[in-house]
mmCIF file of C-alpha atoms in Angstrom:
data_model
loop_
_atom_site.group_PDB
_atom_site.id
_atom_site.type_symbol
_atom_site.label_atom_id
_atom_site.label_comp_id
_atom_site.label_asym_id
_atom_site.label_seq_id
_atom_site.Cartn_x
_atom_site.Cartn_y
_atom_site.Cartn_z
ATOM 1 C CA ASP U 1 -27.128 1.646 -27.237
ATOM 2 C CA PRO U 2 -27.188 3.493 -23.775
ATOM 3 C CA ARG U 3 -26.406 0.168 -21.771
ATOM 4 C CA PRO U 4 -24.698 0.514 -18.622
ATOM 5 C CA ASP U 5 -21.204 -0.974 -19.759
ATOM 6 C CA LEU U 6 -21.217 1.449 -22.835
ATOM 7 C CA LEU U 7 -22.164 4.459 -20.689
ATOM 8 C CA ASP U 8 -19.359 3.719 -18.175
ATOM 9 C CA MET U 9 -16.908 3.501 -21.077
ATOM 10 C CA VAL U 10 -18.364 6.835 -22.424
ATOM 11 C CA LEU U 11 -17.893 8.504 -19.052
ATOM 12 C CA LYS U 12 -14.383 7.228 -18.810
ATOM 13 C CA VAL U 13 -13.443 8.396 -22.221
ATOM 14 C CA ARG U 14 -15.374 11.620 -22.202
ATOM 15 C CA PRO U 15 -15.785 12.229 -26.001
ATOM 16 C CA THR U 16 -17.061 15.484 -27.344
ATOM 17 C CA GLN U 17 -20.209 13.918 -28.407
ATOM 18 C CA CYS U 18 -22.183 10.564 -27.682
ATOM 19 C CA THR U 19 -25.130 9.705 -29.820
ATOM 20 C CA LEU U 20 -27.392 7.385 -28.342
ATOM 21 C CA VAL U 21 -29.187 4.971 -30.636
ATOM 22 C CA PRO U 22 -32.080 2.492 -30.007
ATOM 23 C CA VAL U 23 -30.721 -1.106 -30.552
ATOM 24 C CA THR U 24 -33.022 -3.952 -31.027
ATOM 25 C CA HIS U 25 -31.615 -7.372 -29.767
ATOM 26 C CA GLY U 26 -29.945 -9.187 -32.765
ATOM 27 C CA GLU U 27 -29.856 -6.096 -34.746
ATOM 28 C CA ILE U 28 -26.455 -5.323 -36.337
ATOM 29 C CA THR U 29 -27.169 -1.639 -37.065
ATOM 30 C CA SER U 30 -30.446 0.529 -35.942
ATOM 31 C CA HIS U 31 -33.090 0.792 -38.385
ATOM 32 C CA ALA U 32 -35.056 3.509 -36.741
ATOM 33 C CA GLY U 33 -34.870 6.553 -34.542
ATOM 34 C CA TRP U 34 -35.996 6.804 -30.859
ATOM 35 C CA ASP U 35 -39.687 6.613 -29.933
ATOM 36 C CA LEU U 36 -39.196 9.030 -27.278
ATOM 37 C CA THR U 37 -43.025 8.659 -26.234
ATOM 38 C CA LYS U 38 -41.797 5.393 -24.843
ATOM 39 C CA ALA U 39 -38.023 5.871 -24.077
ATOM 40 C CA GLY U 40 -37.925 9.718 -23.220
ATOM 41 C CA GLU U 41 -38.218 9.443 -19.555
ATOM 42 C CA LYS U 42 -35.588 6.538 -19.505
ATOM 43 C CA LEU U 43 -33.333 8.684 -21.582
ATOM 44 C CA ARG U 44 -33.662 11.928 -19.525
ATOM 45 C CA PRO U 45 -31.442 10.886 -16.495
ATOM 46 C CA ILE U 46 -28.890 9.189 -19.147
ATOM 47 C CA ILE U 47 -28.675 12.542 -21.129
ATOM 48 C CA GLN U 48 -28.276 14.627 -17.969
ATOM 49 C CA ARG U 49 -25.354 12.171 -16.661
ATOM 50 C CA LEU U 50 -23.566 12.539 -19.952
ATOM 51 C CA LYS U 51 -24.010 16.388 -20.062
ATOM 52 C CA ASP U 52 -23.072 16.738 -16.429
ATOM 53 C CA ALA U 53 -19.628 15.063 -17.714
ATOM 54 C CA GLY U 54 -19.322 17.622 -20.394
ATOM 55 C CA ILE U 55 -20.370 15.416 -23.259
ATOM 56 C CA ARG U 56 -22.664 16.706 -25.936
ATOM 57 C CA VAL U 57 -25.550 14.388 -26.544
ATOM 58 C CA SER U 58 -27.385 13.536 -29.943
ATOM 59 C CA LEU U 59 -30.156 11.186 -30.297
ATOM 60 C CA PHE U 60 -30.771 9.054 -33.291
ATOM 61 C CA SER U 61 -34.051 10.140 -34.946
ATOM 62 C CA GLY U 62 -36.471 10.021 -37.448
ATOM 63 C CA THR U 63 -38.294 12.929 -39.158
ATOM 64 C CA ASP U 64 -41.305 12.970 -36.953
ATOM 65 C CA LEU U 65 -41.708 16.457 -35.811
ATOM 66 C CA HIS U 66 -43.327 15.499 -32.367
ATOM 67 C CA GLN U 67 -40.382 13.461 -31.720
ATOM 68 C CA LEU U 68 -38.127 16.430 -32.124
ATOM 69 C CA GLU U 69 -40.039 18.364 -29.543
ATOM 70 C CA LEU U 70 -39.510 15.531 -26.972
ATOM 71 C CA ALA U 71 -35.971 15.491 -27.853
ATOM 72 C CA LYS U 72 -35.648 18.980 -26.873
ATOM 73 C CA ALA U 73 -37.784 18.411 -23.798
ATOM 74 C CA ILE U 74 -35.452 15.795 -22.556
ATOM 75 C CA ASN U 75 -32.668 17.989 -22.856
ATOM 76 C CA ALA U 76 -30.862 16.486 -25.973
ATOM 77 C CA ASP U 77 -28.275 18.798 -27.641
ATOM 78 C CA ARG U 78 -28.606 17.427 -31.220
ATOM 79 C CA VAL U 79 -30.562 14.809 -33.279
ATOM 80 C CA GLU U 80 -28.927 12.631 -35.959
ATOM 81 C CA PHE U 81 -31.595 11.881 -38.637
ATOM 82 C CA TYR U 82 -31.837 8.386 -39.834
ATOM 83 C CA THR U 83 -31.069 8.855 -43.398
ATOM 84 C CA ALA U 84 -31.567 5.342 -44.879
ATOM 85 C CA PRO U 85 -35.136 6.066 -46.599
ATOM 86 C CA TYR U 86 -33.512 8.918 -48.275
ATOM 87 C CA ALA U 87 -30.197 7.273 -49.173
ATOM 88 C CA GLY U 88 -32.026 4.271 -50.502
ATOM 89 C CA ALA U 89 -34.718 6.190 -52.720
ATOM 90 C CA LYS U 90 -34.564 5.345 -56.195
ATOM 91 C CA SER U 91 -36.573 7.888 -58.380
ATOM 92 C CA GLU U 92 -36.253 11.441 -58.202
ATOM 93 C CA GLY U 93 -39.561 11.897 -56.842
ATOM 94 C CA GLU U 94 -38.906 9.536 -54.215
ATOM 95 C CA ILE U 95 -35.643 11.212 -53.553
ATOM 96 C CA GLU U 96 -37.465 14.504 -53.393
ATOM 97 C CA ARG U 97 -39.976 13.306 -51.065
ATOM 98 C CA GLU U 98 -37.512 11.834 -48.554
ATOM 99 C CA PHE U 99 -35.367 14.948 -48.466
ATOM 100 C CA GLY U 100 -38.547 17.009 -48.096
ATOM 101 C CA LEU U 101 -39.226 15.116 -44.907
ATOM 102 C CA LEU U 102 -35.439 15.636 -43.729
ATOM 103 C CA LEU U 103 -35.614 19.408 -44.573
ATOM 104 C CA LYS U 104 -38.811 19.881 -42.529
ATOM 105 C CA ALA U 105 -37.424 18.092 -39.686
ATOM 106 C CA ALA U 106 -34.173 20.024 -39.735
ATOM 107 C CA GLU U 107 -36.094 23.346 -39.943
ATOM 108 C CA LYS U 108 -38.129 22.060 -36.919
ATOM 109 C CA ALA U 109 -34.922 20.947 -35.025
ATOM 110 C CA VAL U 110 -33.077 24.343 -35.635
ATOM 111 C CA SER U 111 -36.302 26.292 -34.438
ATOM 112 C CA LEU U 112 -36.204 24.219 -31.234
ATOM 113 C CA GLY U 113 -32.381 25.008 -30.846
ATOM 114 C CA LEU U 114 -31.264 21.525 -31.496
ATOM 115 C CA GLY U 115 -28.266 20.677 -33.598
ATOM 116 C CA VAL U 116 -28.682 18.567 -36.663
ATOM 117 C CA ASN U 117 -26.509 15.571 -37.719
ATOM 118 C CA ALA U 118 -27.431 13.058 -40.331
ATOM 119 C CA GLY U 119 -26.181 9.532 -40.995
ATOM 120 C CA HIS U 120 -26.989 6.114 -42.458
ATOM 121 C CA ASP U 121 -26.133 4.933 -45.925
ATOM 122 C CA LEU U 122 -24.497 8.370 -46.886
ATOM 123 C CA ASN U 123 -22.137 8.455 -49.902
ATOM 124 C CA LEU U 124 -20.617 10.678 -52.659
ATOM 125 C CA ALA U 125 -23.930 10.290 -54.401
ATOM 126 C CA ASN U 126 -26.448 11.424 -52.016
ATOM 127 C CA LEU U 127 -24.247 13.463 -49.515
ATOM 128 C CA PRO U 128 -24.430 16.976 -51.502
ATOM 129 C CA ARG U 129 -28.117 17.451 -51.392
ATOM 130 C CA LEU U 130 -27.774 17.249 -47.468
ATOM 131 C CA ARG U 131 -25.592 20.387 -47.626
ATOM 132 C CA LYS U 132 -29.283 22.030 -48.061
ATOM 133 C CA LEU U 133 -30.393 21.105 -44.500
ATOM 134 C CA PRO U 134 -30.444 24.067 -42.328
ATOM 135 C CA GLY U 135 -28.218 23.630 -39.018
ATOM 136 C CA LEU U 136 -26.429 20.505 -40.518
ATOM 137 C CA GLN U 137 -23.301 20.141 -38.387
ATOM 138 C CA GLU U 138 -22.128 16.602 -38.759
ATOM 139 C CA VAL U 139 -22.701 13.603 -40.944
ATOM 140 C CA SER U 140 -21.939 9.948 -40.301
ATOM 141 C CA ILE U 141 -19.963 8.759 -43.403
ATOM 142 C CA GLY U 142 -17.195 6.630 -41.904
ATOM 143 C CA HIS U 143 -18.246 3.285 -43.670
ATOM 144 C CA ALA U 144 -18.703 4.931 -47.065
ATOM 145 C CA LEU U 145 -15.382 7.083 -46.810
ATOM 146 C CA ILE U 146 -13.252 3.895 -45.738
ATOM 147 C CA SER U 147 -15.015 1.772 -48.404
ATOM 148 C CA HIS U 148 -14.022 4.480 -50.922
ATOM 149 C CA ALA U 149 -10.559 4.709 -49.679
ATOM 150 C CA LEU U 150 -10.047 1.051 -50.434
ATOM 151 C CA TYR U 151 -10.159 2.096 -54.159
ATOM 152 C CA VAL U 152 -8.617 5.638 -54.109
ATOM 153 C CA GLY U 153 -6.570 5.760 -50.899
ATOM 154 C CA LEU U 154 -7.470 7.683 -47.904
ATOM 155 C CA GLU U 155 -6.066 11.001 -48.802
ATOM 156 C CA ARG U 156 -8.179 11.248 -51.988
ATOM 157 C CA ALA U 157 -11.138 9.727 -50.343
ATOM 158 C CA VAL U 158 -11.248 12.549 -47.525
ATOM 159 C CA LYS U 159 -10.870 15.214 -50.356
ATOM 160 C CA ASP U 160 -13.827 13.749 -52.335
ATOM 161 C CA TYR U 161 -16.027 13.763 -49.313
ATOM 162 C CA ARG U 162 -14.847 17.079 -48.282
ATOM 163 C CA ALA U 163 -15.801 18.342 -51.797
ATOM 164 C CA ALA U 164 -19.030 16.606 -51.583
ATOM 165 C CA LEU U 165 -19.859 18.512 -48.504
ATOM 166 C CA GLY U 166 -18.780 21.846 -50.149
ATOM 167 C CA GLN U 167 -15.557 22.022 -48.177
ATOM 168 C CA GLU U 168 -12.466 23.231 -49.365
ATOM 169 C CA VAL U 169 -9.945 20.500 -50.377
#
């Protein structure tokens, strides 16, 4: 949520990356990516301010290809795909359809020079397929990883998630 108090904190802490997420009043977690046809010009100076401070900027995004073009146009470095529709899919056909949308969007993002992140409701069951996304650099899995760690311990949970991502454990 790029509100002034959060931006001030980000600029003070200077993390490697800041992911800007649209937040609706009263919402616990975002349920959609940015509509950059409406918010793009408002975000442009915020993105530049963060980048001037040496902070990589990612925008929470859906899979609409035009929105990815707008993300590039306002100088974002990466997009983080909202993966709840994929993660919540039940049938194999629905899973394939949602993954197909993510795949096309990732291909478009890479062609535009955007990095690809993904996150929302990802877990050990649905994460391995995401390894096929071109340009995937980061996944937001903190909630699922910590929830899993409550049962198996943090060391085992990290190993399990690294294995799901195809990394050496």
